[in-house]
Amino acid sequence: MMRARLASDLRTIRTLAVRSFAETIQSLGIYVALSIIVLSVSLTLLVYQDILATDYVLVLSNPFSLALVVAAVMFSIYLGALSCISIAKEKETGTLFILCAGPVNQVNFILGHLVAQLLTFLFMTGVLLVDFFLMAQLTQFYFSVRVLLGLLYAVFAVSAISLLGAFLAVLTGRVRAGVLAFIVVLLVGIALQILDSFLYNPDLRNVDANLFFIGRAVHAMNAVLQWLSPFAHLLNGFQALAIQNWSLVWLNGLASILFACLFLFLTIRVMETRGVRPE
Amino acid sequence: MNAPRRLWFLFAFLFMAGCVPGTPGLPKSDAVPEYVYTGSIFDGIQYGAVLSPAEQDTLYLLADTVNAVVVKRTEVYFWEITQEYKADWEKLNQPLDGTLEIYQGNHLFQKLERQSQVLVRQYDSQLFKEIVFGPDALQRFQAYQNDIQRYRKDYENHVKAQQQYSEELWDRYQNPDKYRNVPLRKEPDLPPPLHEFVSEVALTYPLSLPVGSFTMRVVDSNGRAVPGSEKKLKTIQPRRKGISYVVYTEHRWTNQKTSREPEEVIYVGAADSLFLQPFVQHEYYADDYLNLTEPQKKHAPLDDWMWVDIHPLSGEKLQTRDAKNHPGERDLIPFQVQQLPGPKLGYLIVPVDPNRPESTPSFSAYKIDLARETVSAIGIIDQHSLRGGADRQIRRIANVNPLVLILPVGITLSLGLIAVSLRKVRANEPLPERKKNGHRCS
């Protein structure tokens, strides 16, 4: 009985995932996101070529590291927004209600979406790896296995951010509000990070006492955010990978997994509490 | 304002207040008598003077190295210009007698008494690299004083001999016939210079501890802790050790790049020759190391690691490998940078001629002649084996047309347009046909 139910659930998840994935790769959005990432790879290598033309010598541990960070952040933003839009749209248009009237339940629906997001991530990673490999062959810049490791490592943070998008979608129940909430969460994180880098300077104590206190407050908030934000886990994980600090790599990966589980739980709870009818 | 709203404001205010970790202490402008820790601490490169006033709660040291500290009572004032606490030694300079107790947690780890101590450096160097304690320190200082006396005597004799030599020269000039068959004797040599400098003898505690956190204090002859002499102590050690290379080409020798990590690749553009200057380097946690070397300098907490060049490498050979993995070796060679003669700007980098004493080296480096050889990897041979942390890849980069590099962007966008077009075409297909092809969900 249990086995039959599990098999049925898996079939449902697979059907939902394939449906969602097919829809994604037939839309222009994914190719625009990929183009931006590919452009960042090309521009980075062009800049390095220019530096070599003037300085004759350049020392780099990983010429693709900047592109890797851009790619991971773009993947996360794109997949988070995609998750938010598609789930909110399903709820807004009533498709979710129709699906749940059949053999689909809330858990299957969210897991189906998550699997679709992971498939999309793997598709984008595949395209990007081909680009990295071609660029490395063309320019002779060294393509390190660490780039591949970094891309695979990003899957934890991408899952967490994707589920954050799903959570905001079910919480708001509307596409516009969901996307807006997702953007606000992203911008607050980025703004705090930028403000922290400018304002957390002990020398400010001698310039402006008020600014110094604001700097300390922003730093404290950012320190909290470093533990809460999947983006921070992603970037800290990359740094740990660069210096081969494996315990820190696993710690950040584990934090992302915990956040993914938390957002998954919250999303399902909100769906159960609020129901799946269009609001 | 209603009650819940007021509560929210109160909560926000408390949160902001909690984020601000206290008002920073106003700098002191008046001198205050207090106990300070001072002495000579080793930073991996040399011994430097340290002043740790009461305002600084922790003293940082390198683990498993010998350092010299002493507690003194002095007047401490804040110097606004450099934002540092300074000691007015002239006004008050009173060493604190007693035993230095070092605790690890509540466990008494070490008890130290003050000993005679000197610092030693080579005469041609400014870096104190050796510290000597106890009777050896007194012997070393005495030997240095004897050397100075000997050198003074030798120099006086040299001045006298030089004077006689000058007089003889003048006499030769005045009476050439007198010296017609007498050969000119050799000009007197300068006495051999002193080879080392030894500092004045000081009474300090020899502090050498393993990695960890400690507390220390001075207890007087009655076994009572002297109030104000407590200080935290943190000892640090390098996380990694390796070799750094300062890399430059003959075209732009002023534009130097440093390669610190073994994973780094040295990319070379259109240059004919490459110079690699090797250094022994240690990697420390940046915040700890800066607290050790610049304890009073305010810096933002750095959650990062930093490499520190300890000393230049000398004597070891560079192993090279070409694209086919054939090994080769080369020595570290002293080079001199020479300005081009004439009005034309430019310079030449040439090996130092050992037969010309006036030819002083500008730097010592391994040279790779890229015009005549292909080198794809390097390492340092240390006693017949390759030294860890010294491997690097070298890659020559040819310029690729920017349009070729941008091409993948166009391909990706084209793929997107094709996917969207196909979707539209399939959406316009008649429904029964789609059912027949099995594309529609049941």
PDB file of N, CA and C in Angstrom, chain A residues 134-193:
ATOM      1  N   LEU A 134      35.297  25.690 -24.040  1.00  0.00           N
ATOM      2  CA  LEU A 134      35.644  26.310 -25.332  1.00  0.00           C
ATOM      3  C   LEU A 134      36.545  27.524 -25.136  1.00  0.00           C
ATOM      4  N   MET A 135      36.199  28.343 -24.163  1.00  0.00           N
ATOM      5  CA  MET A 135      36.971  29.562 -23.895  1.00  0.00           C
ATOM      6  C   MET A 135      38.398  29.209 -23.448  1.00  0.00           C
ATOM      7  N   ALA A 136      38.489  28.171 -22.600  1.00  0.00           N
ATOM      8  CA  ALA A 136      39.811  27.750 -22.120  1.00  0.00           C
ATOM      9  C   ALA A 136      40.666  27.251 -23.288  1.00  0.00           C
ATOM     10  N   GLN A 137      40.051  26.518 -24.205  1.00  0.00           N
ATOM     11  CA  GLN A 137      40.786  26.007 -25.367  1.00  0.00           C
ATOM     12  C   GLN A 137      41.237  27.149 -26.275  1.00  0.00           C
ATOM     13  N   LEU A 138      40.345  28.117 -26.441  1.00  0.00           N
ATOM     14  CA  LEU A 138      40.639  29.240 -27.339  1.00  0.00           C
ATOM     15  C   LEU A 138      41.750  30.142 -26.799  1.00  0.00           C
ATOM     16  N   THR A 139      41.652  30.452 -25.501  1.00  0.00           N
ATOM     17  CA  THR A 139      42.561  31.465 -24.945  1.00  0.00           C
ATOM     18  C   THR A 139      43.783  30.885 -24.253  1.00  0.00           C
ATOM     19  N   GLN A 140      43.749  29.597 -23.922  1.00  0.00           N
ATOM     20  CA  GLN A 140      44.811  28.934 -23.141  1.00  0.00           C
ATOM     21  C   GLN A 140      44.773  29.299 -21.668  1.00  0.00           C
ATOM     22  N   PHE A 141      43.714  30.002 -21.225  1.00  0.00           N
ATOM     23  CA  PHE A 141      43.576  30.237 -19.784  1.00  0.00           C
ATOM     24  C   PHE A 141      43.215  28.910 -19.128  1.00  0.00           C
ATOM     25  N   TYR A 142      43.760  28.689 -17.924  1.00  0.00           N
ATOM     26  CA  TYR A 142      43.636  27.389 -17.265  1.00  0.00           C
ATOM     27  C   TYR A 142      42.235  27.176 -16.699  1.00  0.00           C
ATOM     28  N   PHE A 143      41.633  26.058 -17.087  1.00  0.00           N
ATOM     29  CA  PHE A 143      40.316  25.701 -16.563  1.00  0.00           C
ATOM     30  C   PHE A 143      40.517  24.685 -15.443  1.00  0.00           C
ATOM     31  N   SER A 144      40.242  25.115 -14.229  1.00  0.00           N
ATOM     32  CA  SER A 144      40.506  24.250 -13.075  1.00  0.00           C
ATOM     33  C   SER A 144      39.281  23.395 -12.742  1.00  0.00           C
ATOM     34  N   VAL A 145      39.558  22.224 -12.198  1.00  0.00           N
ATOM     35  CA  VAL A 145      38.465  21.331 -11.775  1.00  0.00           C
ATOM     36  C   VAL A 145      37.646  21.998 -10.668  1.00  0.00           C
ATOM     37  N   ARG A 146      38.296  22.951  -9.996  1.00  0.00           N
ATOM     38  CA  ARG A 146      37.612  23.641  -8.905  1.00  0.00           C
ATOM     39  C   ARG A 146      36.389  24.423  -9.399  1.00  0.00           C
ATOM     40  N   VAL A 147      36.438  24.852 -10.667  1.00  0.00           N
ATOM     41  CA  VAL A 147      35.290  25.563 -11.244  1.00  0.00           C
ATOM     42  C   VAL A 147      34.095  24.612 -11.297  1.00  0.00           C
ATOM     43  N   LEU A 148      34.384  23.390 -11.737  1.00  0.00           N
ATOM     44  CA  LEU A 148      33.332  22.372 -11.825  1.00  0.00           C
ATOM     45  C   LEU A 148      32.778  22.082 -10.424  1.00  0.00           C
ATOM     46  N   LEU A 149      33.697  21.942  -9.471  1.00  0.00           N
ATOM     47  CA  LEU A 149      33.291  21.706  -8.077  1.00  0.00           C
ATOM     48  C   LEU A 149      32.417  22.852  -7.568  1.00  0.00           C
ATOM     49  N   GLY A 150      32.853  24.086  -7.904  1.00  0.00           N
ATOM     50  CA  GLY A 150      32.115  25.278  -7.482  1.00  0.00           C
ATOM     51  C   GLY A 150      30.712  25.283  -8.046  1.00  0.00           C
ATOM     52  N   LEU A 151      30.606  24.928  -9.331  1.00  0.00           N
ATOM     53  CA  LEU A 151      29.283  24.914  -9.977  1.00  0.00           C
ATOM     54  C   LEU A 151      28.377  23.872  -9.327  1.00  0.00           C
ATOM     55  N   LEU A 152      28.947  22.716  -9.027  1.00  0.00           N
ATOM     56  CA  LEU A 152      28.139  21.665  -8.397  1.00  0.00           C
ATOM     57  C   LEU A 152      27.771  22.046  -6.958  1.00  0.00           C
ATOM     58  N   TYR A 153      28.705  22.747  -6.314  1.00  0.00           N
ATOM     59  CA  TYR A 153      28.467  23.175  -4.930  1.00  0.00           C
ATOM     60  C   TYR A 153      27.301  24.170  -4.865  1.00  0.00           C
ATOM     61  N   ALA A 154      27.172  24.955  -5.956  1.00  0.00           N
ATOM     62  CA  ALA A 154      26.122  25.989  -5.983  1.00  0.00           C
ATOM     63  C   ALA A 154      24.725  25.384  -5.887  1.00  0.00           C
ATOM     64  N   VAL A 155      24.605  24.070  -6.144  1.00  0.00           N
ATOM     65  CA  VAL A 155      23.288  23.440  -6.150  1.00  0.00           C
ATOM     66  C   VAL A 155      22.588  23.587  -4.786  1.00  0.00           C
ATOM     67  N   PHE A 156      23.361  23.592  -3.690  1.00  0.00           N
ATOM     68  CA  PHE A 156      22.759  23.716  -2.351  1.00  0.00           C
ATOM     69  C   PHE A 156      22.097  25.087  -2.189  1.00  0.00           C
ATOM     70  N   ALA A 157      22.885  26.127  -2.520  1.00  0.00           N
ATOM     71  CA  ALA A 157      22.366  27.488  -2.353  1.00  0.00           C
ATOM     72  C   ALA A 157      21.219  27.733  -3.327  1.00  0.00           C
ATOM     73  N   VAL A 158      21.361  27.210  -4.560  1.00  0.00           N
ATOM     74  CA  VAL A 158      20.314  27.405  -5.564  1.00  0.00           C
ATOM     75  C   VAL A 158      19.009  26.774  -5.070  1.00  0.00           C
ATOM     76  N   SER A 159      19.081  25.585  -4.469  1.00  0.00           N
ATOM     77  CA  SER A 159      17.877  24.933  -3.931  1.00  0.00           C
ATOM     78  C   SER A 159      17.244  25.800  -2.855  1.00  0.00           C
ATOM     79  N   ALA A 160      18.095  26.331  -1.954  1.00  0.00           N
ATOM     80  CA  ALA A 160      17.567  27.151  -0.856  1.00  0.00           C
ATOM     81  C   ALA A 160      16.895  28.406  -1.410  1.00  0.00           C
ATOM     82  N   ILE A 161      17.542  29.048  -2.399  1.00  0.00           N
ATOM     83  CA  ILE A 161      16.983  30.299  -2.942  1.00  0.00           C
ATOM     84  C   ILE A 161      15.715  30.006  -3.750  1.00  0.00           C
ATOM     85  N   SER A 162      15.741  28.900  -4.457  1.00  0.00           N
ATOM     86  CA  SER A 162      14.566  28.506  -5.229  1.00  0.00           C
ATOM     87  C   SER A 162      13.383  28.263  -4.296  1.00  0.00           C
ATOM     88  N   LEU A 163      13.640  27.610  -3.163  1.00  0.00           N
ATOM     89  CA  LEU A 163      12.560  27.351  -2.202  1.00  0.00           C
ATOM     90  C   LEU A 163      12.145  28.626  -1.466  1.00  0.00           C
ATOM     91  N   LEU A 164      13.088  29.576  -1.335  1.00  0.00           N
ATOM     92  CA  LEU A 164      12.721  30.889  -0.778  1.00  0.00           C
ATOM     93  C   LEU A 164      11.718  31.562  -1.719  1.00  0.00           C
ATOM     94  N   GLY A 165      12.004  31.467  -3.038  1.00  0.00           N
ATOM     95  CA  GLY A 165      11.079  32.021  -4.047  1.00  0.00           C
ATOM     96  C   GLY A 165       9.713  31.352  -3.942  1.00  0.00           C
ATOM     97  N   ALA A 166       9.710  30.024  -3.771  1.00  0.00           N
ATOM     98  CA  ALA A 166       8.452  29.279  -3.659  1.00  0.00           C
ATOM     99  C   ALA A 166       7.682  29.723  -2.417  1.00  0.00           C
ATOM    100  N   PHE A 167       8.417  29.909  -1.318  1.00  0.00           N
ATOM    101  CA  PHE A 167       7.788  30.323  -0.055  1.00  0.00           C
ATOM    102  C   PHE A 167       7.137  31.699  -0.208  1.00  0.00           C
ATOM    103  N   LEU A 168       7.871  32.626  -0.831  1.00  0.00           N
ATOM    104  CA  LEU A 168       7.323  33.978  -1.011  1.00  0.00           C
ATOM    105  C   LEU A 168       6.109  33.938  -1.942  1.00  0.00           C
ATOM    106  N   ALA A 169       6.145  33.027  -2.920  1.00  0.00           N
ATOM    107  CA  ALA A 169       5.027  32.908  -3.860  1.00  0.00           C
ATOM    108  C   ALA A 169       3.760  32.447  -3.144  1.00  0.00           C
ATOM    109  N   VAL A 170       3.888  31.414  -2.304  1.00  0.00           N
ATOM    110  CA  VAL A 170       2.683  30.911  -1.613  1.00  0.00           C
ATOM    111  C   VAL A 170       2.250  31.863  -0.502  1.00  0.00           C
ATOM    112  N   LEU A 171       3.222  32.594   0.042  1.00  0.00           N
ATOM    113  CA  LEU A 171       2.900  33.545   1.113  1.00  0.00           C
ATOM    114  C   LEU A 171       2.095  34.720   0.569  1.00  0.00           C
ATOM    115  N   THR A 172       2.510  35.233  -0.584  1.00  0.00           N
ATOM    116  CA  THR A 172       1.828  36.401  -1.153  1.00  0.00           C
ATOM    117  C   THR A 172       0.631  35.969  -2.006  1.00  0.00           C
ATOM    118  N   GLY A 173       0.771  34.840  -2.676  1.00  0.00           N
ATOM    119  CA  GLY A 173      -0.337  34.313  -3.470  1.00  0.00           C
ATOM    120  C   GLY A 173      -0.511  34.987  -4.814  1.00  0.00           C
ATOM    121  N   ARG A 174       0.296  35.982  -5.125  1.00  0.00           N
ATOM    122  CA  ARG A 174       0.179  36.689  -6.408  1.00  0.00           C
ATOM    123  C   ARG A 174       1.563  36.860  -7.025  1.00  0.00           C
ATOM    124  N   VAL A 175       1.585  36.868  -8.370  1.00  0.00           N
ATOM    125  CA  VAL A 175       2.866  36.945  -9.086  1.00  0.00           C
ATOM    126  C   VAL A 175       3.581  38.243  -8.744  1.00  0.00           C
ATOM    127  N   ARG A 176       2.849  39.359  -8.898  1.00  0.00           N
ATOM    128  CA  ARG A 176       3.501  40.662  -8.722  1.00  0.00           C
ATOM    129  C   ARG A 176       4.044  40.817  -7.297  1.00  0.00           C
ATOM    130  N   ALA A 177       3.190  40.498  -6.325  1.00  0.00           N
ATOM    131  CA  ALA A 177       3.600  40.657  -4.918  1.00  0.00           C
ATOM    132  C   ALA A 177       4.751  39.707  -4.585  1.00  0.00           C
ATOM    133  N   GLY A 178       4.687  38.489  -5.126  1.00  0.00           N
ATOM    134  CA  GLY A 178       5.731  37.496  -4.856  1.00  0.00           C
ATOM    135  C   GLY A 178       7.079  37.944  -5.398  1.00  0.00           C
ATOM    136  N   VAL A 179       7.073  38.393  -6.653  1.00  0.00           N
ATOM    137  CA  VAL A 179       8.333  38.840  -7.277  1.00  0.00           C
ATOM    138  C   VAL A 179       8.868  40.058  -6.544  1.00  0.00           C
ATOM    139  N   LEU A 180       7.939  40.967  -6.183  1.00  0.00           N
ATOM    140  CA  LEU A 180       8.346  42.179  -5.467  1.00  0.00           C
ATOM    141  C   LEU A 180       9.013  41.813  -4.134  1.00  0.00           C
ATOM    142  N   ALA A 181       8.393  40.889  -3.418  1.00  0.00           N
ATOM    143  CA  ALA A 181       8.953  40.456  -2.127  1.00  0.00           C
ATOM    144  C   ALA A 181      10.329  39.820  -2.335  1.00  0.00           C
ATOM    145  N   PHE A 182      10.458  39.001  -3.385  1.00  0.00           N
ATOM    146  CA  PHE A 182      11.733  38.334  -3.673  1.00  0.00           C
ATOM    147  C   PHE A 182      12.826  39.375  -3.969  1.00  0.00           C
ATOM    148  N   ILE A 183      12.446  40.390  -4.781  1.00  0.00           N
ATOM    149  CA  ILE A 183      13.424  41.435  -5.127  1.00  0.00           C
ATOM    150  C   ILE A 183      13.812  42.233  -3.882  1.00  0.00           C
ATOM    151  N   VAL A 184      12.810  42.552  -3.044  1.00  0.00           N
ATOM    152  CA  VAL A 184      13.109  43.326  -1.828  1.00  0.00           C
ATOM    153  C   VAL A 184      14.079  42.550  -0.931  1.00  0.00           C
ATOM    154  N   VAL A 185      13.813  41.248  -0.765  1.00  0.00           N
ATOM    155  CA  VAL A 185      14.707  40.423   0.079  1.00  0.00           C
ATOM    156  C   VAL A 185      16.130  40.443  -0.488  1.00  0.00           C
ATOM    157  N   LEU A 186      16.234  40.309  -1.825  1.00  0.00           N
ATOM    158  CA  LEU A 186      17.555  40.322  -2.468  1.00  0.00           C
ATOM    159  C   LEU A 186      18.244  41.663  -2.268  1.00  0.00           C
ATOM    160  N   LEU A 187      17.461  42.752  -2.530  1.00  0.00           N
ATOM    161  CA  LEU A 187      18.064  44.087  -2.461  1.00  0.00           C
ATOM    162  C   LEU A 187      18.509  44.434  -1.043  1.00  0.00           C
ATOM    163  N   VAL A 188      17.709  44.031  -0.046  1.00  0.00           N
ATOM    164  CA  VAL A 188      18.094  44.321   1.341  1.00  0.00           C
ATOM    165  C   VAL A 188      19.437  43.649   1.645  1.00  0.00           C
ATOM    166  N   GLY A 189      19.559  42.400   1.209  1.00  0.00           N
ATOM    167  CA  GLY A 189      20.806  41.660   1.436  1.00  0.00           C
ATOM    168  C   GLY A 189      21.982  42.329   0.752  1.00  0.00           C
ATOM    169  N   ILE A 190      21.788  42.691  -0.513  1.00  0.00           N
ATOM    170  CA  ILE A 190      22.887  43.295  -1.281  1.00  0.00           C
ATOM    171  C   ILE A 190      23.238  44.673  -0.703  1.00  0.00           C
ATOM    172  N   ALA A 191      22.168  45.462  -0.371  1.00  0.00           N
ATOM    173  CA  ALA A 191      22.412  46.809   0.164  1.00  0.00           C
ATOM    174  C   ALA A 191      23.181  46.732   1.480  1.00  0.00           C
ATOM    175  N   LEU A 192      22.798  45.786   2.333  1.00  0.00           N
ATOM    176  CA  LEU A 192      23.503  45.642   3.614  1.00  0.00           C
ATOM    177  C   LEU A 192      24.977  45.308   3.399  1.00  0.00           C
ATOM    178  N   GLN A 193      25.196  44.414   2.434  1.00  0.00           N
ATOM    179  CA  GLN A 193      26.574  43.991   2.129  1.00  0.00           C
ATOM    180  C   GLN A 193      27.407  45.186   1.641  1.00  0.00           C
TER     181      GLN A 193
END
